[in-house]
Amino acid sequence: MIKLLSTIMCCLSLTAMAQKEAPAPITPLPTAHQVAWQKLETYAFIHFGPNTFGDREWGYGDADPMSFNPTRLDTEQWAKTIKEAGMKGVILTAKHHDGFCLWPTKYTDYSVRNSAYKDGKGDVVGELAAACKKYGLKLGLYLSPWDRHQAFYSTPLYVEYFYAQLEELLTQYGEIFEVWFDGANGGDGWYGGAKETRKIDRRTYYDFPRAHQMVYKYQPQAIIFSDGGPGCRWVGNENGYADATNWSFLRIKEVYPGYDKYYELTSGHADGDTWVASECNTSIRPGWFYHESEDEKVKSVEHLTDLYYRSVGHNGTFLLNFPVDKDGLIHPTDSAHAVDYHKLVAAELSNNLLKKASIKASNVRDKKLFGTQNLMDGNYDTYWATEDGVTTATLEIALKGKQKMNRLMLQEYIPLGQRVKKFNIDYFANGQWQPLKIKEATTTIGYKRLLRFQTITTNKLRIHFEEARGPLCINGLGAYYAPNAQENYEQKEEDIKGLPATVINDPDGKGVVLDLGEIRQIHSLHYQPAQNGMISHYEIYVGKTLDEMRRIMSGEFSNIRNNPIRQNVYFAPTDTRYVRLKAKQMVNESETVKYEKVIVQ
């Protein structure tokens, strides 16, 4: 008993000393909930609704609720797949832009309550909440602020409707780990049959501070996602990666839902005043909702692995979407690729070659409390730290004999702030120190930084921390060897062979005209957008001569700004010589039409 008390007193004394001698925090700082959220690293997205059955990405709001009829829906199948893929939680699109609700809300009849699913007695949100509880997953919910169905959207009444539904979701389904607010707000929609375009002030219309307060009231641990957080931020693309330089900060008063300088979000604001780390979202398929035509376009294991290194390994989290199919299941190809990618990453990072290494530091704050032994003890809350005023230092690592390696991991102790601005690495070979060749910037670290490089063989490493915002606080290091691993992955778009055609002058400069040279039968048009000059709403015209062009299709390239993938339009076979893709509306009205490729089949 005396020995136990002595041990306890010693531990308390060391803890008190560590707190007393620890480096001062450098703002901005994360909350405890933000740190816990980032430790999740990977979690799933589920997009599911009438769009699934209508083969659409953004529903217009006019789909018949009876069209929602998954006959084999199994949220436990979702949960088991997500669990086996190593993910810690799942976020469900409880309501997308079309306004259809996957729970039996009492505020609209446009919900599962009036669908064919379980004769109107189903509750997809509730069923997923139960499955998450059973399989130990965290539940998150997506509630679109935009609603293309409601007649009163853009009026003050809709704002009250939005908050009433948010309160339902926050109070009826247990603990929520993340609340997701999309940045797509305002535009054309069904709006109760008005079929018009409605614009709102994205900065003020929804009164988002009110939403934040409601979340904090009912779910204080939940992280709030939007372009500007305040819990976590969109990473500025829907490709699933952050920049190699990635600060967990934003100038919070500048960023709003639909932020026009969204490209800044990929690396954050180095001079930001608020901690808003990045969430890297992408879909395992080209689209967010299920399309049978994409069954052969599921991201490969290698592609998903690459995205893990460029999201979690770039100081972010990785949110991977599964488009649930018409049966109500995650497709077996999607499931297999997600599980196999997780197994591959786990294998590549399973054996830390530094566990038995000897590590010396050029500067140590206190060898007993903040020495290099903390780098390898597996305790997140212990770290190596330098003295006050010391923002440059070197770690020299001696391994137990020569080792092959092609992966490195570094971690900062983010509860005290993100500090490192620049570092570099050397390795010892052929009797001398040589720079490790890495094909991305070695600048920031943050929660976790993973580096890939061509395989080297060495018995010594040297890490130089060249520049930091304050004394260094490093709480984890790792070196790994992944046999046959790729240093980098390059995504390749499957090429489509189109009919031979010549681009000729468009009559009013608002589109693209193709001349097939002779009358041919076509059934589809494929548009690959450029980085600017994107078409958002289109019309397709055909004709045997330029004087008799007739419109055969019109529609929307939904979400093209954020997800500029190839757009495929299919129509009834028609005979024509000329084909015109006309821009009815641009993503940015000040730009003219540009494209990488337009072909027909």
Coordinates of C-alpha atoms in Angstrom, one line a residue:
M1 CA 0.0 0.0 0.0
I2 CA 2.8 2.3 0.9
K3 CA 4.6 1.5 -2.4
L4 CA 1.4 2.2 -4.3
L5 CA 0.9 5.5 -2.7
S6 CA 4.6 6.4 -3.3
T7 CA 4.1 5.5 -7.0
I8 CA 1.0 7.6 -7.3
M9 CA 2.7 10.6 -5.6
C10 CA 5.7 10.3 -7.9
C11 CA 3.4 10.2 -11.0
L12 CA 1.5 13.2 -9.8
S13 CA 4.7 15.1 -9.1
L14 CA 6.1 14.3 -12.6
T15 CA 2.8 15.4 -14.2
A16 CA 2.8 18.7 -12.2
M17 CA 6.4 19.3 -13.2
A18 CA 5.7 18.5 -16.9
Q19 CA 2.8 21.0 -16.9
K20 CA 4.9 23.6 -15.2
E21 CA 7.8 23.2 -17.6
A22 CA 5.9 22.5 -20.8
P23 CA 6.3 24.9 -23.7
A24 CA 3.7 27.7 -23.7
P25 CA 0.8 27.0 -26.1
I26 CA 1.0 28.9 -29.4
T27 CA -2.4 30.0 -30.7
P28 CA -4.6 29.2 -32.5
L29 CA -5.3 26.0 -30.5
P30 CA -7.7 23.1 -31.1
T31 CA -10.3 22.1 -28.6
A32 CA -10.2 18.7 -27.0
H33 CA -13.0 17.7 -29.3
Q34 CA -11.1 18.8 -32.3
V35 CA -8.1 16.7 -31.3
A36 CA -10.3 13.7 -30.7
W37 CA -11.9 14.2 -34.1
Q38 CA -8.6 14.3 -35.9
K39 CA -7.5 11.1 -34.2
L40 CA -10.3 9.3 -36.0
E41 CA -8.4 9.8 -39.2
T42 CA -10.8 8.0 -41.6
Y43 CA -14.6 7.8 -41.7
A44 CA -17.3 7.2 -44.3
F45 CA -19.8 9.2 -46.1
I46 CA -23.1 7.8 -47.4
H47 CA -25.1 9.5 -50.2
F48 CA -28.5 7.9 -50.7
G49 CA -31.9 9.2 -51.6
P50 CA -34.3 9.7 -54.6
N51 CA -31.2 10.7 -56.7
T52 CA -30.1 7.1 -56.4
F53 CA -33.3 5.9 -58.1
G54 CA -33.4 8.8 -60.6
D55 CA -29.7 8.5 -61.7
R56 CA -29.0 12.0 -60.7
E57 CA -26.3 13.8 -58.7
W58 CA -28.3 16.9 -57.6
G59 CA -32.1 16.3 -57.5
Y60 CA -34.2 19.1 -58.6
G61 CA -36.7 18.6 -55.8
D62 CA -39.5 17.3 -58.0
A63 CA -38.9 13.5 -57.6
D64 CA -41.9 11.4 -56.5
P65 CA -41.2 10.3 -52.9
M66 CA -42.6 6.9 -53.9
S67 CA -39.6 6.5 -56.1
F68 CA -37.5 5.9 -53.0
N69 CA -37.9 2.1 -52.7
P70 CA -34.8 0.2 -51.6
T71 CA -36.0 -3.4 -51.3
R72 CA -32.9 -4.8 -49.5
L73 CA -31.7 -1.8 -47.4
D74 CA -29.4 -3.1 -44.7
T75 CA -27.6 -0.4 -42.6
E76 CA -25.8 -3.2 -40.8
Q77 CA -24.2 -4.2 -44.1
W78 CA -23.0 -0.5 -44.4
A79 CA -21.7 -0.6 -40.8
K80 CA -19.8 -3.9 -41.3
T81 CA -18.2 -2.7 -44.5
I82 CA -17.2 0.6 -42.9
K83 CA -15.8 -1.2 -39.9
E84 CA -13.8 -3.7 -42.0
A85 CA -12.4 -0.8 -44.0
G86 CA -10.8 0.6 -40.8
M87 CA -13.1 3.6 -40.5
K88 CA -14.3 5.0 -37.2
G89 CA -17.6 6.6 -38.2
V90 CA -20.1 7.4 -40.9
I91 CA -21.9 10.6 -42.0
L92 CA -25.3 10.2 -43.7
T93 CA -26.9 12.6 -46.1
A94 CA -30.1 12.9 -44.0
K95 CA -31.3 15.6 -46.4
H96 CA -29.6 16.5 -49.7
H97 CA -30.3 19.6 -51.9
D98 CA -33.5 17.9 -53.3
G99 CA -35.1 18.3 -49.8
F100 CA -36.1 14.7 -49.4
C101 CA -35.6 13.6 -45.8
L102 CA -34.4 10.1 -44.8
W103 CA -36.1 10.3 -41.5
P104 CA -39.9 10.8 -40.8
T105 CA -39.7 14.5 -40.0
K106 CA -42.9 16.0 -38.8
Y107 CA -42.2 19.2 -40.7
T108 CA -42.7 18.0 -44.3
D109 CA -44.4 15.3 -46.2
Y110 CA -41.4 15.0 -48.5
S111 CA -39.7 12.2 -46.6
V112 CA -39.5 8.5 -46.1
R113 CA -42.9 8.7 -44.4
N114 CA -44.5 9.1 -47.8
S115 CA -42.2 6.7 -49.7
A116 CA -42.6 3.1 -50.7
Y117 CA -39.8 2.1 -48.3
K118 CA -41.4 -0.1 -45.5
D119 CA -44.8 1.3 -46.5
G120 CA -43.8 4.7 -45.1
K121 CA -42.7 3.3 -41.7
G122 CA -39.0 3.4 -42.3
D123 CA -36.4 5.7 -40.7
V124 CA -33.0 5.4 -42.5
V125 CA -31.3 7.7 -40.0
G126 CA -32.6 5.7 -37.0
E127 CA -31.7 2.4 -38.6
L128 CA -28.1 3.6 -39.3
A129 CA -27.9 5.0 -35.7
A130 CA -28.7 1.6 -34.4
A131 CA -26.2 -0.1 -36.7
C132 CA -23.5 2.3 -35.6
K133 CA -24.2 1.6 -31.9
K134 CA -24.0 -2.2 -32.6
Y135 CA -20.7 -2.0 -34.5
G136 CA -19.0 0.7 -32.5
L137 CA -19.1 3.4 -35.1
K138 CA -19.7 7.1 -34.6
L139 CA -22.7 8.7 -36.3
G140 CA -22.6 12.0 -38.2
L141 CA -25.3 13.7 -40.2
Y142 CA -25.5 15.9 -43.3
L143 CA -28.3 18.4 -43.5
S144 CA -28.3 20.5 -46.6
P145 CA -29.1 24.2 -46.0
W146 CA -30.4 24.4 -49.6
D147 CA -33.7 22.9 -50.4
R148 CA -34.9 22.7 -54.0
H149 CA -38.3 21.3 -53.1
Q150 CA -39.8 23.7 -50.6
A151 CA -42.0 26.4 -52.0
F152 CA -40.9 28.8 -49.2
Y153 CA -37.1 28.5 -49.7
S154 CA -35.5 31.9 -49.6
T155 CA -38.1 33.3 -47.2
P156 CA -37.7 33.7 -43.4
L157 CA -40.1 30.8 -42.9
Y158 CA -37.6 28.4 -44.5
V159 CA -34.9 29.4 -42.0
E160 CA -37.3 28.3 -39.1
Y161 CA -38.0 25.1 -41.0
F162 CA -34.3 24.4 -41.3
Y163 CA -33.7 24.9 -37.6
A164 CA -36.7 22.8 -36.7
Q165 CA -35.3 19.9 -38.7
L166 CA -31.8 20.4 -37.3
E167 CA -33.2 20.1 -33.8
E168 CA -34.9 16.9 -34.7
L169 CA -31.7 15.4 -35.9
L170 CA -29.7 16.6 -32.9
T171 CA -32.1 15.3 -30.3
Q172 CA -33.5 12.0 -31.6
Y173 CA -30.6 9.8 -32.7
G174 CA -28.1 9.7 -29.9
E175 CA -24.6 11.1 -29.9
I176 CA -23.5 12.8 -33.2
F177 CA -19.7 13.2 -33.9
E178 CA -20.0 15.6 -36.9
V179 CA -22.7 17.9 -38.3
W180 CA -22.1 18.6 -42.0
F181 CA -23.3 21.8 -43.8
D182 CA -22.8 21.9 -47.5
G183 CA -21.6 25.1 -49.3
A184 CA -24.0 24.7 -52.3
N185 CA -26.8 27.2 -51.6
G186 CA -29.3 28.9 -53.8
G187 CA -29.9 28.4 -57.5
D188 CA -32.6 26.9 -59.7
G189 CA -35.0 24.4 -58.3
W190 CA -38.6 23.1 -58.3
Y191 CA -39.6 25.1 -55.3
G192 CA -43.1 23.8 -55.0
G193 CA -43.7 24.0 -58.7
A194 CA -42.3 27.5 -59.2
K195 CA -39.4 26.1 -61.2
E196 CA -37.3 29.2 -60.9
T197 CA -33.9 30.4 -59.7
R198 CA -33.7 31.8 -56.2
K199 CA -30.6 33.5 -54.7
I200 CA -29.8 34.1 -51.1
D201 CA -27.0 35.8 -49.2
R202 CA -25.0 32.9 -48.1
R203 CA -23.3 34.9 -45.4
T204 CA -26.4 35.9 -43.6
Y205 CA -29.6 34.1 -44.7
Y206 CA -29.2 30.9 -42.6
D207 CA -27.8 32.7 -39.5
F208 CA -25.2 30.0 -39.1
P209 CA -24.1 31.2 -35.6
R210 CA -27.6 30.2 -34.5
A211 CA -26.9 26.7 -36.0
H212 CA -23.6 26.5 -34.2
Q213 CA -25.3 27.4 -30.9
M214 CA -27.9 24.7 -31.4
V215 CA -25.3 22.1 -32.1
Y216 CA -23.3 23.1 -29.0
K217 CA -26.4 22.9 -26.9
Y218 CA -27.5 19.4 -27.9
Q219 CA -24.3 17.8 -29.1
P220 CA -21.4 19.8 -27.5
Q221 CA -18.8 17.2 -28.6
A222 CA -19.8 17.4 -32.3
I223 CA -17.5 18.9 -34.9
I224 CA -19.3 21.3 -37.3
F225 CA -18.2 21.1 -40.9
S226 CA -18.5 23.8 -43.6
D227 CA -16.2 25.8 -45.8
G228 CA -15.2 27.8 -42.8
G229 CA -15.9 25.3 -40.0
P230 CA -15.9 26.3 -37.2
G231 CA -15.0 22.6 -36.2
C232 CA -13.4 21.5 -39.5
R233 CA -13.2 22.9 -43.0
W234 CA -13.7 21.6 -46.5
V235 CA -10.3 21.1 -48.1
G236 CA -11.2 23.1 -51.3
N237 CA -11.6 20.1 -53.6
E238 CA -13.6 16.9 -53.9
N239 CA -10.6 14.8 -54.9
G240 CA -9.7 13.7 -51.4
Y241 CA -6.4 15.4 -50.7
A242 CA -4.8 18.3 -48.9
D243 CA -1.7 20.2 -49.9
A244 CA 1.6 19.1 -48.6
T245 CA 1.8 22.5 -46.9
N246 CA -1.3 22.3 -44.7
W247 CA -2.0 24.7 -41.8
S248 CA -4.9 23.9 -39.5
F249 CA -5.8 27.6 -39.3
L250 CA -8.2 29.9 -41.0
R251 CA -8.9 33.6 -41.0
I252 CA -12.3 32.7 -39.7
K253 CA -14.1 35.9 -40.5
E254 CA -13.2 35.8 -44.2
V255 CA -14.5 32.3 -45.0
Y256 CA -18.2 31.5 -45.5
P257 CA -20.3 28.7 -47.1
G258 CA -19.6 28.9 -50.8
Y259 CA -16.3 30.8 -50.2
D260 CA -15.1 32.1 -53.6
K261 CA -11.4 31.6 -52.8
Y262 CA -12.0 27.9 -52.0
Y263 CA -8.6 27.0 -53.4
E264 CA -7.0 28.6 -50.3
L265 CA -8.6 25.9 -48.2
T266 CA -6.3 23.2 -49.6
S267 CA -3.4 24.6 -47.5
G268 CA -5.2 26.7 -44.9
H269 CA -4.1 30.2 -43.8
A270 CA -0.6 30.3 -42.3
D271 CA -1.7 33.5 -40.5
G272 CA -5.1 32.2 -39.5
D273 CA -6.6 33.2 -36.2
T274 CA -8.8 30.0 -35.5
W275 CA -8.1 26.3 -35.5
V276 CA -10.1 24.7 -38.3
A277 CA -8.3 21.6 -39.6
S278 CA -9.1 20.1 -43.0
E279 CA -11.4 17.3 -43.9
C280 CA -10.6 15.7 -47.3
N281 CA -13.7 14.3 -48.9
T282 CA -14.1 12.3 -52.1
S283 CA -16.3 9.5 -53.4
I284 CA -15.1 6.0 -54.2
R285 CA -16.7 6.5 -57.6
P286 CA -16.7 9.5 -59.9
G287 CA -20.2 10.6 -58.6
W288 CA -21.5 11.0 -55.1
F289 CA -24.8 9.0 -55.7
Y290 CA -25.0 5.6 -57.2
H291 CA -25.0 5.2 -61.0
E292 CA -24.9 1.8 -62.6
S293 CA -22.7 3.2 -65.4
E294 CA -20.0 3.8 -62.8
D295 CA -19.8 0.2 -61.6
E296 CA -16.5 -0.2 -63.6
K297 CA -15.1 3.1 -62.3
V298 CA -14.6 2.5 -58.7
K299 CA -11.3 4.0 -57.4
S300 CA -8.6 1.3 -57.3
V301 CA -6.8 0.1 -54.1
E302 CA -3.7 2.0 -55.2
H303 CA -5.7 5.2 -55.8
L304 CA -7.3 5.0 -52.3
T305 CA -4.0 4.3 -50.7
D306 CA -2.5 7.4 -52.4
L307 CA -5.4 9.5 -51.0
Y308 CA -4.8 8.2 -47.5
Y309 CA -1.2 9.5 -47.7
R310 CA -2.3 12.8 -49.1
S311 CA -5.1 13.4 -46.6
V312 CA -4.3 11.9 -43.2
G313 CA -0.6 12.1 -44.2
H314 CA -1.0 15.8 -45.0
N315 CA -2.5 16.8 -41.6
G316 CA -6.1 16.1 -42.5
T317 CA -8.8 13.5 -42.1
F318 CA -10.1 11.3 -44.9
L319 CA -13.9 11.2 -45.6
L320 CA -14.6 8.5 -48.2
N321 CA -18.1 8.3 -49.8
F322 CA -20.0 5.1 -50.6
P323 CA -22.9 5.7 -53.0
V324 CA -25.4 3.1 -51.7
D325 CA -27.1 1.3 -54.6
K326 CA -30.8 0.9 -55.5
D327 CA -31.1 -2.2 -53.4
G328 CA -30.0 -0.2 -50.4
L329 CA -26.5 -1.8 -50.1
I330 CA -22.9 -0.8 -50.6
H331 CA -21.8 -2.3 -53.9
P332 CA -19.5 -5.3 -53.5
T333 CA -16.8 -3.7 -55.7
D334 CA -16.8 -0.6 -53.5
S335 CA -16.6 -2.7 -50.4
A336 CA -13.8 -4.9 -51.6
H337 CA -11.6 -1.9 -52.7
A338 CA -12.2 0.0 -49.5
V339 CA -11.3 -3.0 -47.3
D340 CA -8.3 -3.9 -49.4
Y341 CA -6.9 -0.4 -49.3
H342 CA -7.2 -0.3 -45.5
K343 CA -5.3 -3.6 -45.3
L344 CA -2.6 -2.3 -47.6
V345 CA -2.1 0.9 -45.6
A346 CA -2.0 -1.1 -42.3
A347 CA 0.6 -3.4 -43.8
E348 CA 2.8 -0.6 -45.1
L349 CA 2.8 1.1 -41.7
S350 CA 2.8 -1.9 -39.4
N351 CA 6.5 -2.3 -38.5
N352 CA 8.2 0.9 -37.1
L353 CA 11.9 0.5 -37.8
L354 CA 12.7 3.1 -35.2
K355 CA 11.4 1.2 -32.2
K356 CA 14.8 0.1 -31.1
A357 CA 16.8 3.0 -32.6
S358 CA 18.9 5.4 -30.6
I359 CA 17.8 9.0 -31.0
K360 CA 19.9 12.1 -30.0
A361 CA 18.6 15.7 -30.1
S362 CA 20.7 18.8 -30.6
N363 CA 18.5 20.5 -28.0
V364 CA 16.2 19.1 -25.2
R365 CA 14.1 21.1 -22.9
D366 CA 14.4 18.6 -20.0
K367 CA 15.7 15.1 -20.7
K368 CA 13.6 13.4 -18.1
L369 CA 10.3 15.1 -19.0
F370 CA 10.7 16.0 -22.7
G371 CA 13.5 13.8 -23.9
T372 CA 13.6 11.8 -27.1
Q373 CA 12.4 8.7 -25.3
N374 CA 8.9 10.2 -25.6
L375 CA 9.1 9.9 -29.4
M376 CA 8.7 6.2 -29.3
D377 CA 6.7 5.4 -26.1
G378 CA 3.3 5.2 -27.8
N379 CA 1.8 7.8 -25.5
Y380 CA 0.1 10.6 -27.5
D381 CA 0.5 13.1 -24.7
T382 CA 4.3 12.8 -24.2
Y383 CA 6.7 14.6 -26.6
W384 CA 10.2 15.7 -27.2
A385 CA 10.5 19.5 -26.8
T386 CA 13.2 22.1 -27.2
E387 CA 14.0 25.0 -24.9
D388 CA 12.2 28.3 -25.0
G389 CA 13.5 30.4 -28.0
V390 CA 14.9 27.3 -29.8
T391 CA 13.0 26.8 -33.0
T392 CA 15.6 25.0 -35.0
A393 CA 17.0 21.6 -33.9
T394 CA 18.2 18.3 -35.3
L395 CA 17.4 14.7 -34.4
E396 CA 20.0 12.1 -35.3
I397 CA 18.7 8.5 -35.4
A398 CA 20.9 5.4 -35.3
L399 CA 19.2 2.2 -36.3
K400 CA 20.0 -1.3 -35.3
G401 CA 21.9 -2.2 -38.4
K402 CA 21.2 -1.2 -42.0
Q403 CA 17.5 -1.1 -42.9
K404 CA 15.4 -0.7 -46.1
M405 CA 12.8 2.1 -45.8
N406 CA 10.5 4.1 -48.1
R407 CA 8.0 5.7 -45.6
L408 CA 8.5 8.2 -42.8
M409 CA 6.0 9.5 -40.3
L410 CA 6.2 12.6 -38.1
Q411 CA 3.7 14.0 -35.6
E412 CA 3.4 17.3 -33.7
Y413 CA 1.7 17.6 -30.3
I414 CA -1.2 19.7 -31.6
P415 CA -2.8 20.5 -28.2
L416 CA -0.1 23.0 -27.9
G417 CA -0.5 24.3 -31.4
Q418 CA 0.9 23.7 -34.9
R419 CA 4.5 24.9 -35.1
V420 CA 6.8 23.4 -37.7
K421 CA 7.2 25.5 -40.9
K422 CA 10.1 23.7 -42.6
F423 CA 12.1 20.6 -42.2
N424 CA 14.4 18.3 -44.2
I425 CA 15.8 14.8 -43.9
D426 CA 19.2 13.2 -44.6
Y427 CA 20.2 9.6 -44.6
F428 CA 23.7 8.0 -44.3
A429 CA 24.9 5.9 -47.3
N430 CA 28.2 5.3 -49.0
G431 CA 30.1 6.8 -46.1
Q432 CA 28.3 10.2 -46.2
W433 CA 25.1 12.1 -45.4
Q434 CA 22.8 12.5 -48.4
P435 CA 19.5 14.4 -48.7
L436 CA 16.5 12.3 -48.9
K437 CA 14.7 13.0 -52.2
I438 CA 11.0 13.6 -51.5
K439 CA 8.7 14.8 -54.3
E440 CA 6.7 17.2 -52.1
A441 CA 7.4 20.1 -49.9
T442 CA 8.7 19.3 -46.4
T443 CA 7.1 22.3 -44.7
T444 CA 4.3 21.7 -42.2
I445 CA 3.7 18.6 -40.1
G446 CA 0.6 19.1 -37.8
Y447 CA -1.3 16.1 -36.5
K448 CA 0.5 13.7 -38.8
R449 CA 2.8 13.9 -41.8
L450 CA 3.5 10.8 -44.0
L451 CA 6.3 10.9 -46.5
R452 CA 6.9 8.5 -49.4
F453 CA 10.1 8.1 -51.3
Q454 CA 12.1 5.6 -53.3
T455 CA 13.5 2.8 -51.2
I456 CA 16.8 3.6 -49.4
T457 CA 19.1 1.4 -47.3
T458 CA 20.7 3.1 -44.3
N459 CA 21.6 2.8 -40.6
K460 CA 21.3 6.5 -39.8
L461 CA 18.8 9.3 -40.4
R462 CA 19.0 13.0 -39.6
I463 CA 15.9 15.2 -39.3
H464 CA 16.5 19.0 -39.4
F465 CA 13.7 21.2 -38.1
E466 CA 14.7 24.5 -39.9
E467 CA 11.9 26.8 -39.0
A468 CA 9.0 26.8 -36.5
R469 CA 6.6 29.1 -34.8
G470 CA 8.0 28.3 -31.4
P471 CA 9.8 25.5 -29.4
L472 CA 9.4 22.2 -31.1
C473 CA 6.9 19.7 -29.7
I474 CA 7.2 16.3 -31.6
N475 CA 5.3 13.4 -30.1
G476 CA 5.8 10.6 -32.7
L477 CA 8.3 9.3 -35.3
G478 CA 8.2 6.3 -37.6
A479 CA 10.1 4.7 -40.5
Y480 CA 8.7 1.9 -42.5
Y481 CA 9.5 -0.4 -45.4
A482 CA 6.6 -1.2 -47.9
P483 CA 7.8 -3.8 -50.4
N484 CA 6.7 -3.0 -54.0
A485 CA 5.1 0.2 -52.9
Q486 CA 4.5 3.1 -55.2
E487 CA 6.2 6.4 -54.3
N488 CA 3.3 8.3 -56.0
Y489 CA 0.1 7.4 -57.7
E490 CA -1.0 9.2 -60.9
Q491 CA -4.8 9.1 -61.6
K492 CA -5.6 8.3 -65.2
E493 CA -8.9 9.0 -66.7
E494 CA -10.2 6.2 -68.9
D495 CA -10.3 7.5 -72.4
I496 CA -13.4 7.4 -74.5
K497 CA -13.1 7.0 -78.2
G498 CA -15.4 9.4 -79.9
L499 CA -16.5 9.8 -83.5
P500 CA -14.1 11.8 -85.7
A501 CA -15.1 15.4 -85.6
T502 CA -13.8 18.9 -86.3
V503 CA -14.5 21.9 -84.0
I504 CA -16.0 24.8 -85.9
N505 CA -17.0 28.3 -84.9
D506 CA -19.9 28.6 -82.5
P507 CA -22.5 31.1 -83.8
D508 CA -22.6 33.2 -80.6
G509 CA -19.5 32.1 -78.8
K510 CA -21.5 30.4 -76.0
G511 CA -20.6 26.8 -76.7
V512 CA -18.9 24.2 -78.9
V513 CA -19.9 23.0 -82.3
L514 CA -18.7 19.7 -83.7
D515 CA -18.8 18.8 -87.4
L516 CA -18.8 15.0 -87.9
G517 CA -18.1 15.4 -91.6
E518 CA -21.1 13.3 -92.7
I519 CA -24.5 12.3 -91.2
R520 CA -23.8 9.8 -88.4
Q521 CA -25.9 8.2 -85.6
I522 CA -25.0 9.4 -82.1
H523 CA -26.3 8.5 -78.7
S524 CA -24.1 10.4 -76.2
L525 CA -22.0 13.5 -75.6
H526 CA -19.0 13.6 -73.2
Y527 CA -17.7 16.9 -71.8
Q528 CA -14.4 17.2 -69.9
P529 CA -14.3 20.7 -68.3
A530 CA -11.2 22.9 -68.1
Q531 CA -10.2 24.4 -64.7
N532 CA -12.1 27.6 -65.7
G533 CA -14.8 28.4 -68.2
M534 CA -17.0 25.6 -66.9
I535 CA -20.6 25.1 -68.1
S536 CA -23.1 24.5 -65.3
H537 CA -26.4 24.3 -67.3
Y538 CA -26.4 23.1 -70.8
E539 CA -28.4 22.5 -74.0
I540 CA -27.5 20.0 -76.8
Y541 CA -28.5 20.7 -80.4
V542 CA -28.2 18.5 -83.4
G543 CA -28.8 19.0 -87.1
K544 CA -28.0 17.7 -90.6
T545 CA -27.2 21.3 -91.5
L546 CA -26.2 24.3 -89.4
D547 CA -29.5 26.0 -90.4
E548 CA -31.8 23.3 -89.0
M549 CA -30.3 22.7 -85.5
R550 CA -32.8 21.5 -83.0
R551 CA -32.5 21.0 -79.2
I552 CA -32.6 17.4 -78.0
M553 CA -31.4 17.8 -74.4
S554 CA -31.0 20.3 -71.6
G555 CA -29.9 19.9 -68.1
E556 CA -27.4 20.6 -65.3
F557 CA -23.8 19.6 -64.8
S558 CA -24.4 19.5 -61.0
N559 CA -21.5 20.0 -58.6
I560 CA -19.1 20.5 -61.5
R561 CA -17.2 23.4 -59.9
N562 CA -16.2 21.2 -56.9
N563 CA -16.0 18.0 -58.8
P564 CA -14.8 18.8 -62.4
I565 CA -15.0 15.2 -63.7
R566 CA -16.0 14.2 -67.2
Q567 CA -19.8 14.8 -67.7
N568 CA -21.6 12.2 -69.7
V569 CA -25.0 12.9 -71.3
Y570 CA -26.9 10.0 -72.9
F571 CA -30.0 10.4 -75.2
A572 CA -32.0 8.5 -77.8
P573 CA -30.0 7.6 -80.9
T574 CA -30.3 10.4 -83.5
D575 CA -28.9 11.0 -87.0
T576 CA -26.9 14.2 -87.3
R577 CA -23.9 15.8 -88.8
Y578 CA -23.5 18.8 -86.5
V579 CA -23.6 18.7 -82.7
R580 CA -23.7 21.8 -80.5
L581 CA -23.1 21.9 -76.7
K582 CA -24.4 25.3 -75.6
A583 CA -23.8 27.0 -72.2
K584 CA -27.2 28.0 -70.8
Q585 CA -25.4 29.1 -67.6
M586 CA -21.8 29.2 -66.6
V587 CA -20.3 28.4 -63.2
N588 CA -18.8 31.9 -63.3
E589 CA -20.8 34.1 -65.6
S590 CA -17.8 36.4 -66.3
E591 CA -16.0 33.5 -68.1
T592 CA -16.3 32.2 -71.6
V593 CA -16.7 28.5 -72.4
K594 CA -13.5 26.5 -72.2
Y595 CA -13.0 22.7 -72.2
E596 CA -10.4 20.0 -72.3
K597 CA -12.4 17.7 -74.5
V598 CA -15.9 17.4 -76.1
I599 CA -16.7 14.2 -78.0
V600 CA -19.8 12.3 -79.2
Q601 CA -20.5 8.6 -79.6

